Short mmCIF file of C-alpha atoms and ligand atoms in Angstrom, two decimals:
data_model
loop_
_atom_site.label_atom_id
_atom_site.label_comp_id
_atom_site.label_asym_id
_atom_site.label_seq_id
_atom_site.Cartn_x
_atom_site.Cartn_y
_atom_site.Cartn_z
CA MET A 1 -18.44 -3.38 -25.42
CA LYS A 2 -21.46 -3.59 -23.26
CA ASP A 3 -20.76 -6.22 -20.46
CA VAL A 4 -17.84 -6.23 -18.14
CA CYS A 5 -16.90 -8.75 -15.44
CA VAL A 6 -14.48 -7.76 -12.85
CA LEU A 7 -12.68 -10.64 -10.97
CA GLY A 8 -11.62 -9.62 -7.33
CA LEU A 9 -13.54 -6.86 -5.53
CA GLY A 10 -10.92 -5.53 -3.30
CA TYR A 11 -9.39 -1.93 -2.96
CA ILE A 12 -9.04 -1.80 -7.08
CA GLY A 13 -11.63 -4.17 -8.33
CA LEU A 14 -14.68 -2.74 -6.23
CA PRO A 15 -14.11 0.74 -7.37
CA THR A 16 -13.33 -0.08 -11.03
CA ALA A 17 -16.51 -2.23 -11.19
CA SER A 18 -18.63 0.57 -9.52
CA ILE A 19 -17.22 3.35 -11.78
CA LEU A 20 -17.83 1.22 -14.81
CA ALA A 21 -21.35 0.47 -13.92
CA THR A 22 -21.88 4.16 -13.33
CA GLN A 23 -20.66 4.58 -16.94
CA GLY A 24 -23.45 2.62 -18.26
CA PHE A 25 -21.74 -0.90 -18.50
CA ASP A 26 -23.54 -4.02 -17.25
CA VAL A 27 -20.91 -5.13 -14.92
CA LEU A 28 -20.67 -8.47 -12.88
CA GLY A 29 -18.34 -8.13 -9.95
CA VAL A 30 -17.08 -11.79 -9.03
CA ASP A 31 -15.30 -12.68 -5.47
CA VAL A 32 -14.59 -15.78 -3.94
CA SER A 33 -16.10 -14.57 -0.79
CA ASP A 34 -19.52 -15.22 0.22
CA PHE A 35 -19.41 -12.25 2.42
CA VAL A 36 -18.06 -9.95 0.03
CA VAL A 37 -20.75 -10.83 -2.72
CA ASN A 38 -23.71 -10.56 -0.32
CA LYS A 39 -22.47 -7.06 1.25
CA ILE A 40 -22.26 -5.66 -2.40
CA ASN A 41 -25.67 -6.99 -3.44
CA SER A 42 -26.76 -5.45 -0.50
CA GLY A 43 -25.62 -2.04 -1.78
CA ASN A 44 -22.57 -1.88 0.54
CA ALA A 45 -18.68 -1.74 0.13
CA HIS A 46 -16.68 -3.89 2.44
CA VAL A 47 -13.51 -1.86 2.20
CA GLU A 48 -13.12 1.77 3.82
CA GLU A 49 -12.66 4.28 0.87
CA PRO A 50 -13.98 7.81 0.87
CA GLY A 51 -17.13 7.93 -1.52
CA LEU A 52 -17.06 4.05 -2.44
CA ASN A 53 -20.18 3.29 -0.31
CA ALA A 54 -22.12 5.83 -2.25
CA ILE A 55 -20.90 4.63 -5.71
CA VAL A 56 -21.74 0.97 -4.80
CA GLN A 57 -25.13 1.71 -3.57
CA GLY A 58 -25.98 3.56 -6.70
CA ALA A 59 -24.32 1.12 -9.12
CA THR A 60 -26.51 -1.91 -7.48
CA GLY A 61 -29.40 0.02 -6.97
CA SER A 62 -29.59 1.02 -10.70
CA GLY A 63 -29.17 -2.68 -11.52
CA LYS A 64 -26.00 -1.88 -13.39
CA LEU A 65 -23.60 -3.86 -10.89
CA ARG A 66 -24.35 -7.07 -9.71
CA ALA A 67 -21.98 -9.54 -7.67
CA ALA A 68 -21.74 -13.09 -7.76
CA LEU A 69 -19.10 -16.09 -6.73
CA GLU A 70 -18.69 -17.17 -10.44
CA PRO A 71 -18.16 -15.43 -13.79
CA GLU A 72 -20.82 -15.31 -16.68
CA PRO A 73 -20.13 -14.47 -20.34
CA ALA A 74 -19.28 -10.81 -20.98
CA ASP A 75 -17.19 -8.76 -23.67
CA VAL A 76 -14.56 -7.69 -21.08
CA PHE A 77 -12.99 -9.65 -18.07
CA ILE A 78 -10.81 -7.54 -15.55
CA ILE A 79 -8.84 -9.44 -13.07
CA ALA A 80 -7.86 -7.52 -10.06
CA VAL A 81 -7.02 -10.03 -7.58
CA PRO A 82 -4.04 -10.00 -5.11
CA THR A 83 -0.95 -11.05 -5.89
CA PRO A 84 1.16 -11.24 -2.45
CA LEU A 85 4.62 -12.44 -1.78
CA THR A 86 5.22 -16.26 -0.72
CA GLU A 87 7.60 -16.94 2.42
CA ASP A 88 10.67 -16.80 0.07
CA LYS A 89 9.74 -13.54 -1.25
CA GLU A 90 8.45 -14.82 -4.55
CA ALA A 91 5.16 -13.39 -6.23
CA ASP A 92 2.30 -15.71 -5.37
CA LEU A 93 0.33 -15.71 -8.77
CA SER A 94 -2.16 -18.45 -7.63
CA HIS A 95 -5.18 -16.19 -7.42
CA VAL A 96 -4.34 -14.90 -10.97
CA GLU A 97 -4.07 -18.60 -12.35
CA LYS A 98 -7.18 -19.67 -10.55
CA ALA A 99 -9.25 -16.46 -11.91
CA ALA A 100 -8.10 -17.00 -15.26
CA ARG A 101 -9.13 -20.57 -15.14
CA THR A 102 -12.80 -19.88 -13.99
CA LEU A 103 -12.93 -17.85 -17.35
CA LEU A 104 -12.25 -20.72 -19.63
CA PRO A 105 -15.86 -22.03 -19.89
CA VAL A 106 -17.35 -18.53 -20.70
CA LEU A 107 -14.83 -17.09 -23.01
CA LYS A 108 -16.03 -16.12 -26.54
CA LYS A 109 -14.27 -15.15 -29.84
CA GLY A 110 -13.66 -11.26 -29.64
CA ASP A 111 -13.55 -11.04 -26.05
CA LEU A 112 -10.73 -8.99 -24.05
CA VAL A 113 -9.16 -10.25 -20.93
CA ILE A 114 -7.02 -7.36 -18.96
CA LEU A 115 -4.94 -8.09 -15.92
CA GLU A 116 -4.87 -5.05 -13.39
CA SER A 117 -3.00 -6.86 -10.65
CA THR A 118 0.57 -6.10 -10.16
CA VAL A 119 2.69 -8.90 -11.61
CA PRO A 120 6.35 -9.75 -12.20
CA PRO A 121 7.57 -8.60 -15.77
CA GLY A 122 6.34 -11.44 -18.15
CA THR A 123 3.43 -12.39 -16.22
CA THR A 124 0.70 -11.63 -18.92
CA GLU A 125 2.70 -13.15 -21.67
CA ASP A 126 4.16 -16.28 -19.81
CA VAL A 127 1.51 -17.29 -17.50
CA LEU A 128 -1.92 -15.60 -18.09
CA ALA A 129 -2.08 -16.14 -21.98
CA PRO A 130 -1.08 -19.75 -21.80
CA ILE A 131 -3.87 -20.59 -19.57
CA LEU A 132 -6.44 -18.52 -21.64
CA ALA A 133 -5.15 -20.40 -24.81
CA GLU A 134 -6.71 -23.51 -23.18
CA SER A 135 -9.94 -22.10 -24.49
CA LYS A 136 -8.69 -22.81 -27.78
CA LEU A 137 -9.30 -19.11 -28.99
CA ARG A 138 -6.32 -17.62 -30.69
CA ILE A 139 -4.61 -15.22 -28.39
CA GLY A 140 -4.25 -11.83 -29.85
CA GLU A 141 -6.69 -12.58 -32.69
CA GLU A 142 -9.71 -14.26 -31.19
CA LEU A 143 -9.02 -13.47 -27.58
CA PHE A 144 -7.43 -10.11 -26.63
CA VAL A 145 -5.09 -10.10 -23.72
CA ALA A 146 -3.55 -7.06 -21.99
CA HIS A 147 -1.94 -5.69 -18.89
CA CYS A 148 -3.14 -2.40 -17.30
CA PRO A 149 -1.63 -1.76 -13.70
CA GLU A 150 -3.34 0.73 -11.30
CA ARG A 151 -1.24 3.56 -9.55
CA VAL A 152 -4.00 4.84 -7.28
CA LEU A 153 -3.39 5.99 -3.62
CA PRO A 154 -5.54 4.56 -0.98
CA GLY A 155 -7.72 7.25 0.28
CA ARG A 156 -8.11 8.90 -3.25
CA ILE A 157 -8.80 5.72 -5.14
CA LEU A 158 -12.00 6.79 -7.01
CA LYS A 159 -10.58 10.35 -7.89
CA GLU A 160 -7.30 8.76 -9.15
CA LEU A 161 -8.99 5.94 -11.13
CA ILE A 162 -10.54 8.60 -13.36
CA GLU A 163 -7.83 11.14 -13.24
CA ASN A 164 -4.46 9.39 -13.34
CA ASP A 165 -2.69 8.42 -16.58
CA ARG A 166 -2.86 4.68 -17.55
CA VAL A 167 -0.21 2.59 -19.07
CA ILE A 168 -1.57 -0.45 -21.40
CA GLY A 169 0.47 -3.15 -22.44
CA GLY A 170 -0.90 -5.94 -24.85
CA VAL A 171 0.31 -9.23 -25.88
CA ASN A 172 -0.07 -7.55 -29.28
CA ARG A 173 -0.98 -4.31 -30.91
CA ALA A 174 -4.73 -5.32 -31.35
CA SER A 175 -5.02 -6.25 -27.80
CA THR A 176 -3.53 -2.94 -26.68
CA GLU A 177 -5.88 -1.00 -28.84
CA LYS A 178 -9.02 -2.96 -27.45
CA ALA A 179 -7.95 -2.40 -24.09
CA ALA A 180 -7.43 1.25 -24.70
CA GLU A 181 -10.92 1.66 -26.03
CA LEU A 182 -12.17 0.58 -22.70
CA TYR A 183 -10.30 2.85 -20.51
CA ARG A 184 -11.03 5.75 -22.68
CA VAL A 185 -14.69 5.50 -21.66
CA PHE A 186 -13.75 6.41 -18.11
CA VAL A 187 -10.08 7.79 -17.82
CA GLU A 188 -9.51 11.48 -18.07
CA GLY A 189 -5.66 10.93 -17.75
CA GLU A 190 -3.77 10.08 -20.77
CA ILE A 191 -3.54 6.47 -21.98
CA PHE A 192 -0.04 5.26 -22.94
CA MET A 193 0.24 2.25 -25.05
CA THR A 194 3.11 -0.44 -25.03
CA ASN A 195 3.69 -4.29 -24.58
CA SER A 196 2.63 -6.18 -21.67
CA ALA A 197 6.16 -6.69 -20.11
CA THR A 198 6.94 -2.93 -20.37
CA ALA A 199 3.81 -2.12 -18.69
CA GLU A 200 4.37 -4.75 -15.74
CA MET A 201 7.79 -3.26 -15.20
CA ALA A 202 6.64 0.40 -15.59
CA LYS A 203 4.32 -0.41 -12.49
CA ILE A 204 6.66 -2.30 -10.36
CA ILE A 205 9.83 0.34 -10.91
CA GLU A 206 7.16 3.31 -9.86
CA ASN A 207 7.00 1.62 -6.35
CA THR A 208 10.77 0.45 -6.45
CA TYR A 209 11.80 3.94 -7.02
CA ARG A 210 9.88 4.96 -3.91
CA ASP A 211 11.18 2.10 -1.85
CA VAL A 212 14.95 2.86 -2.82
CA ASN A 213 14.33 6.70 -2.06
CA ILE A 214 12.70 5.84 1.27
CA ALA A 215 15.68 3.60 2.17
CA LEU A 216 18.21 6.41 1.21
CA ALA A 217 16.27 8.68 3.57
CA ASN A 218 16.45 6.07 6.30
CA GLU A 219 20.02 5.36 5.75
CA LEU A 220 20.54 9.30 6.01
CA ALA A 221 18.55 9.28 9.26
CA ILE A 222 20.80 6.83 10.97
CA ILE A 223 24.10 8.56 10.00
CA CYS A 224 22.57 11.88 11.05
CA GLU A 225 21.68 10.10 14.67
CA LYS A 226 25.50 9.50 15.01
CA LEU A 227 26.38 12.88 13.72
CA LYS A 228 24.02 14.47 16.34
CA ILE A 229 22.23 16.77 13.30
CA ASN A 230 18.76 16.50 12.26
CA ALA A 231 18.27 14.39 8.96
CA TRP A 232 15.01 16.30 8.35
CA GLU A 233 16.71 19.53 8.20
CA VAL A 234 19.24 18.10 5.84
CA ILE A 235 16.41 16.72 3.85
CA ASP A 236 14.68 19.90 3.81
CA LEU A 237 17.90 21.77 2.98
CA ALA A 238 18.95 19.38 0.24
CA ASN A 239 15.63 19.43 -1.50
CA LYS A 240 15.96 23.00 -2.15
CA HIS A 241 17.97 21.94 -4.89
CA PRO A 242 15.67 22.02 -8.22
CA ARG A 243 16.76 18.46 -9.12
CA VAL A 244 16.63 16.84 -5.58
CA ASN A 245 13.78 15.02 -3.94
CA LEU A 246 14.77 13.00 -0.92
CA HIS A 247 12.00 11.07 0.78
CA SER A 248 11.21 10.99 4.31
CA PRO A 249 12.63 8.70 6.95
CA GLY A 250 10.38 6.43 8.88
CA PRO A 251 9.81 3.47 11.32
CA GLY A 252 9.75 1.08 8.15
CA VAL A 253 7.87 0.82 4.80
CA GLY A 254 4.24 -0.81 5.04
CA GLY A 255 1.37 -1.36 2.97
CA HIS A 256 0.87 -4.11 0.31
CA CYS A 257 2.44 -2.10 -2.49
CA ILE A 258 5.70 -0.53 -1.83
CA SER A 259 6.84 -3.49 0.73
CA VAL A 260 6.11 -6.21 -1.85
CA ASP A 261 6.64 -4.87 -5.51
CA PRO A 262 10.42 -4.58 -5.40
CA TRP A 263 10.61 -8.26 -4.57
CA PHE A 264 8.80 -9.09 -7.85
CA ILE A 265 12.06 -7.78 -9.48
CA VAL A 266 14.83 -9.20 -6.99
CA SER A 267 13.33 -12.62 -6.91
CA ARG A 268 13.71 -13.06 -10.85
CA PHE A 269 17.26 -10.97 -10.99
CA ARG A 270 18.69 -11.53 -7.84
CA GLU A 271 22.15 -10.94 -9.29
CA GLU A 272 21.18 -7.64 -10.98
CA ALA A 273 18.91 -6.21 -8.51
CA ARG A 274 21.36 -5.46 -5.82
CA LEU A 275 20.47 -2.07 -5.10
CA ILE A 276 16.67 -2.84 -5.09
CA GLU A 277 17.38 -5.78 -2.68
CA THR A 278 19.53 -3.78 -0.19
CA SER A 279 16.90 -1.04 -0.11
CA ARG A 280 14.51 -3.73 0.98
CA ARG A 281 16.53 -4.95 3.57
CA ILE A 282 17.26 -1.17 4.92
CA ASN A 283 13.71 -0.51 5.14
CA GLU A 284 12.71 -3.98 6.57
CA SER A 285 15.37 -3.17 9.44
CA MET A 286 13.90 0.16 10.43
CA PRO A 287 11.29 -1.28 13.03
CA ARG A 288 14.31 -2.86 14.88
CA HIS A 289 16.21 0.18 14.75
CA ILE A 290 13.30 2.00 16.26
CA VAL A 291 12.80 -0.22 19.00
CA GLY A 292 16.51 -0.23 19.82
CA ARG A 293 16.24 3.49 20.43
CA ILE A 294 13.11 2.86 22.50
CA LEU A 295 14.98 0.42 24.67
CA GLU A 296 17.94 2.72 24.90
CA ILE A 297 15.51 5.78 26.02
CA THR A 298 13.70 3.83 28.64
CA ARG A 299 16.99 1.88 30.06
CA ALA A 300 17.00 3.45 33.35
CA VAL A 301 13.23 2.11 33.91
CA GLU A 302 13.26 -1.47 35.17
CA HIS A 303 9.74 -2.46 33.77
CA PRO A 304 9.01 0.10 31.08
CA LYS A 305 5.63 1.15 29.91
CA VAL A 306 5.32 2.45 26.03
CA ALA A 307 2.28 4.06 24.53
CA LEU A 308 2.60 3.44 20.65
CA LEU A 309 0.67 6.09 18.77
CA GLY A 310 -0.71 4.49 15.38
CA LEU A 311 -0.86 1.03 14.12
CA ALA A 312 -1.87 1.68 10.52
CA TYR A 313 0.98 1.72 7.85
CA LYS A 314 0.77 5.28 7.30
CA GLY A 315 -1.10 8.54 8.28
CA ASN A 316 -4.92 8.86 7.78
CA VAL A 317 -5.85 5.22 6.58
CA ASP A 318 -7.00 2.25 8.50
CA ASP A 319 -4.94 -0.25 6.85
CA THR A 320 -2.41 -2.38 9.24
CA ARG A 321 -0.90 -4.53 6.19
CA GLU A 322 2.79 -4.86 6.48
CA SER A 323 2.41 -2.03 8.87
CA PRO A 324 5.86 -1.26 10.69
CA ALA A 325 3.83 -0.26 13.71
CA GLN A 326 2.95 -3.96 14.08
CA GLU A 327 6.31 -5.27 13.87
CA ILE A 328 7.41 -2.59 16.45
CA HIS A 329 4.61 -3.78 18.88
CA SER A 330 5.65 -7.32 18.69
CA LEU A 331 9.58 -6.52 19.05
CA LEU A 332 8.66 -4.56 22.16
CA VAL A 333 6.56 -7.33 23.70
CA GLU A 334 9.19 -9.79 22.99
CA SER A 335 11.80 -7.46 24.78
CA GLY A 336 9.32 -7.49 27.70
CA VAL A 337 7.87 -4.11 27.33
CA ASP A 338 4.50 -3.40 28.61
CA THR A 339 3.16 -1.77 25.32
CA ARG A 340 -0.28 -0.26 24.94
CA VAL A 341 -1.46 0.90 21.20
CA TYR A 342 -3.88 3.74 20.30
CA ASP A 343 -4.82 4.20 16.66
CA PRO A 344 -8.04 6.47 15.97
CA HIS A 345 -8.33 4.85 12.49
CA VAL A 346 -8.04 1.24 13.16
CA LYS A 347 -11.21 -0.39 13.91
CA HIS A 348 -10.21 -4.25 13.82
CA SER A 349 -6.73 -5.73 14.54
CA GLU A 350 -5.08 -8.65 16.12
CA VAL A 351 -3.33 -6.23 18.36
CA ALA A 352 -5.49 -5.01 21.44
CA LEU A 353 -6.15 -1.55 20.91
CA SER A 354 -6.26 1.00 23.87
CA SER A 355 -7.92 4.51 24.30
CA LEU A 356 -5.53 7.26 24.27
CA GLU A 357 -5.60 7.90 27.86
CA ASP A 358 -5.20 4.17 28.75
CA ALA A 359 -2.04 3.99 26.41
CA PHE A 360 -0.39 7.00 28.07
CA LYS A 361 -1.56 6.12 31.68
CA ASP A 362 1.70 5.31 33.64
CA SER A 363 3.58 5.18 30.56
CA ASP A 364 7.48 6.00 30.61
CA CYS A 365 7.48 6.84 26.81
CA ALA A 366 5.15 7.47 23.84
CA VAL A 367 6.39 6.70 20.39
CA LEU A 368 4.48 8.08 17.40
CA VAL A 369 4.93 5.56 14.61
CA THR A 370 2.12 6.75 12.23
CA ASP A 371 1.60 10.14 10.99
CA HIS A 372 -2.36 10.37 11.44
CA ASP A 373 -3.48 14.03 11.36
CA GLU A 374 -5.13 13.52 14.83
CA PHE A 375 -1.51 13.29 16.40
CA LYS A 376 -0.51 16.97 15.55
CA GLU A 377 -3.70 18.06 17.86
CA LEU A 378 -2.81 15.90 20.94
CA ASN A 379 -2.63 17.84 24.16
CA PRO A 380 0.89 17.39 25.76
CA THR A 381 -0.11 19.00 29.12
CA HIS A 382 -3.05 16.51 29.70
CA LEU A 383 -1.23 13.55 28.34
CA GLY A 384 1.89 14.34 30.22
CA GLY A 385 -0.08 14.34 33.38
CA LEU A 386 -1.05 10.81 32.91
CA MET A 387 2.43 9.52 32.24
CA ASN A 388 5.12 8.15 34.72
CA ALA A 389 7.67 9.94 32.78
CA LYS A 390 7.28 12.91 30.26
CA VAL A 391 9.01 11.53 27.20
CA ILE A 392 7.95 11.42 23.56
CA PHE A 393 9.88 9.76 20.57
CA ASP A 394 8.57 11.07 17.04
CA THR A 395 9.37 8.56 14.29
CA ARG A 396 7.77 10.94 11.54
CA ASP A 397 8.68 14.26 12.32
CA CYS A 398 4.90 14.77 12.81
CA LEU A 399 5.05 16.77 16.25
CA ASP A 400 6.14 20.27 16.93
CA PRO A 401 9.18 19.67 19.40
CA GLY A 402 8.61 23.35 21.06
CA VAL A 403 5.09 22.49 22.07
CA TRP A 404 5.96 19.32 23.73
CA ARG A 405 9.33 20.73 25.41
CA ASN A 406 7.37 23.50 26.95
CA ALA A 407 4.72 20.98 28.47
CA GLY A 408 8.14 19.47 30.19
CA PHE A 409 8.78 16.64 27.90
CA THR A 410 11.94 15.21 26.79
CA PHE A 411 11.46 14.98 23.10
CA TYR A 412 13.38 12.38 20.80
CA LEU A 413 13.12 12.55 16.91
CA HIS A 414 13.97 9.45 14.47
CA GLY A 415 16.92 10.81 12.37
CA GLU A 416 18.12 13.26 15.21
CA GLY A 417 20.79 11.80 17.61
CA LYS A 418 20.56 14.17 20.57
CA ALA A 419 17.79 14.34 23.07
CA ASP A 420 17.49 17.76 24.62
N1 SAJ B 501 6.97 6.16 3.60
C1 SAJ B 501 7.99 6.77 4.01
N2 SAJ B 501 8.77 7.80 3.59
C2 SAJ B 501 8.11 8.40 2.57
C3 SAJ B 501 6.90 7.74 1.86
C4 SAJ B 501 6.40 6.77 2.43
O1 SAJ B 501 8.42 6.01 4.99
O2 SAJ B 501 8.77 9.29 1.98
C5 SAJ B 501 6.10 4.91 3.90
C6 SAJ B 501 4.77 5.11 4.43
O3 SAJ B 501 4.67 5.51 5.76
C7 SAJ B 501 4.27 3.79 4.28
C8 SAJ B 501 5.09 3.17 3.08
O4 SAJ B 501 6.24 3.97 2.98
O5 SAJ B 501 4.53 2.89 5.38
C9 SAJ B 501 4.21 3.22 1.63
O6 SAJ B 501 3.73 4.57 1.48
P1 SAJ B 501 3.42 5.29 0.13
O7 SAJ B 501 2.91 6.57 0.35
O8 SAJ B 501 4.30 5.07 -0.91
O9 SAJ B 501 2.09 4.61 -0.21
P2 SAJ B 501 1.33 3.33 -0.79
O10 SAJ B 501 1.95 1.93 -0.57
O11 SAJ B 501 -0.20 3.55 0.04
O12 SAJ B 501 0.88 3.52 -2.37
C10 SAJ B 501 1.80 3.40 -3.26
C11 SAJ B 501 1.80 4.51 -4.18
N3 SAJ B 501 3.10 4.30 -5.20
C12 SAJ B 501 3.68 5.54 -5.35
O13 SAJ B 501 3.53 6.44 -4.85
C13 SAJ B 501 4.97 5.36 -6.42
C14 SAJ B 501 0.54 4.57 -4.94
O14 SAJ B 501 0.52 5.52 -6.13
C15 SAJ B 501 0.34 3.26 -5.48
O15 SAJ B 501 -0.62 3.08 -6.48
C16 SAJ B 501 0.38 2.16 -4.67
O16 SAJ B 501 1.62 2.08 -4.03
C17 SAJ B 501 0.32 1.01 -5.23
O17 SAJ B 501 -1.13 0.52 -5.11
O18 SAJ B 501 0.99 0.29 -5.68
#
């Protein structure tokens, strides 16, 4: 295998294409966006990910990585296009279907097509393979087809693409073996081989497991608020048990994975996936719960001003996709609250961003919604001096209550019912 064509140059496709190029493959990266293609051919990455720009520069500089709008003949085709949700929470497979159809004119006997996008169980076999069969190549004998999901954590993508174990599921054994041959070149983790539906479900249940456990932590937080005890202390103590791993409560679940993947099961197995759907509903209700507490905290103020700390969906990333902070912002604005947002990581967003001082100035309450490391270093004395009322509400157990109380703040914590 010498030539690889990667379709979809986003958070997964571009790092994958770049790593393969540095391993000596001739890689063609294909994307539907002119901007993305031109940016990469100029040696730059269009997504913010540590180390990615340098590796793209090297791969394009050496001529091993090139970007284009259309695929060309290759030995291996990797499809890494988005699989978002439709309005009614079904998997939108249109990008996968479109990408597969662009391959039909360039496929030849012996080629391998790998689907890396996260998809509902059965997609590789029942959606992708039939489209590829229109090439008249016999699937599994003349054209090999497999699913290999990724499980990298944004912010550590390049490291995890190489170090994490991989699960590879082919439409038949020969396809699985052929795909394993490719990943063995650059993956240092273990390669586990199975069938395509098992590989698809393994990926989805990883994120569903997380979503269900986050929902459990959030339900516990709401109950502890009523009990006037601290959920974080409960979780910390319960996790002393060698076989307990309670997750963390929060203002909601964001990102384009955990908030999406569970729906791929629910949409196909609504009767059976009751715990999974209920967990999704609990996590989706958290922004409204947080806003309810903010309105309660500021109830004595006629026209409250609130400073939101964070817009990204989780700490130390710039990604605002599905961010609970965004929903909290719009719910507050709908409730007539003058809301300012400060986020040191987010550069572009539909929501207007303020400086730290402007967000705090004359505010009646500051709410930490994203656990960026920078927020642990905030200066309560300086910021308190800008505020109308020294009140802070921490939804992530990110701040030291003692430090803020010593600076004269009333300190509220998600998952703890009492104020001081
Ligand atoms: N969150 C909580 N409580 C927790 C953990 C997370 O409220 O205890 C929130 C976060 O703040 C965030 C959301 O959930 O809003 C998702 O965060 P995450 O840390 O689960 O991370 P993602 O979505 O960036 O990445 C996940 C990871 N999957 C797992 O950890 C099982 C990553 O390994 C996957 O590769 C990624 O989804 C993916 O691409 O599927």
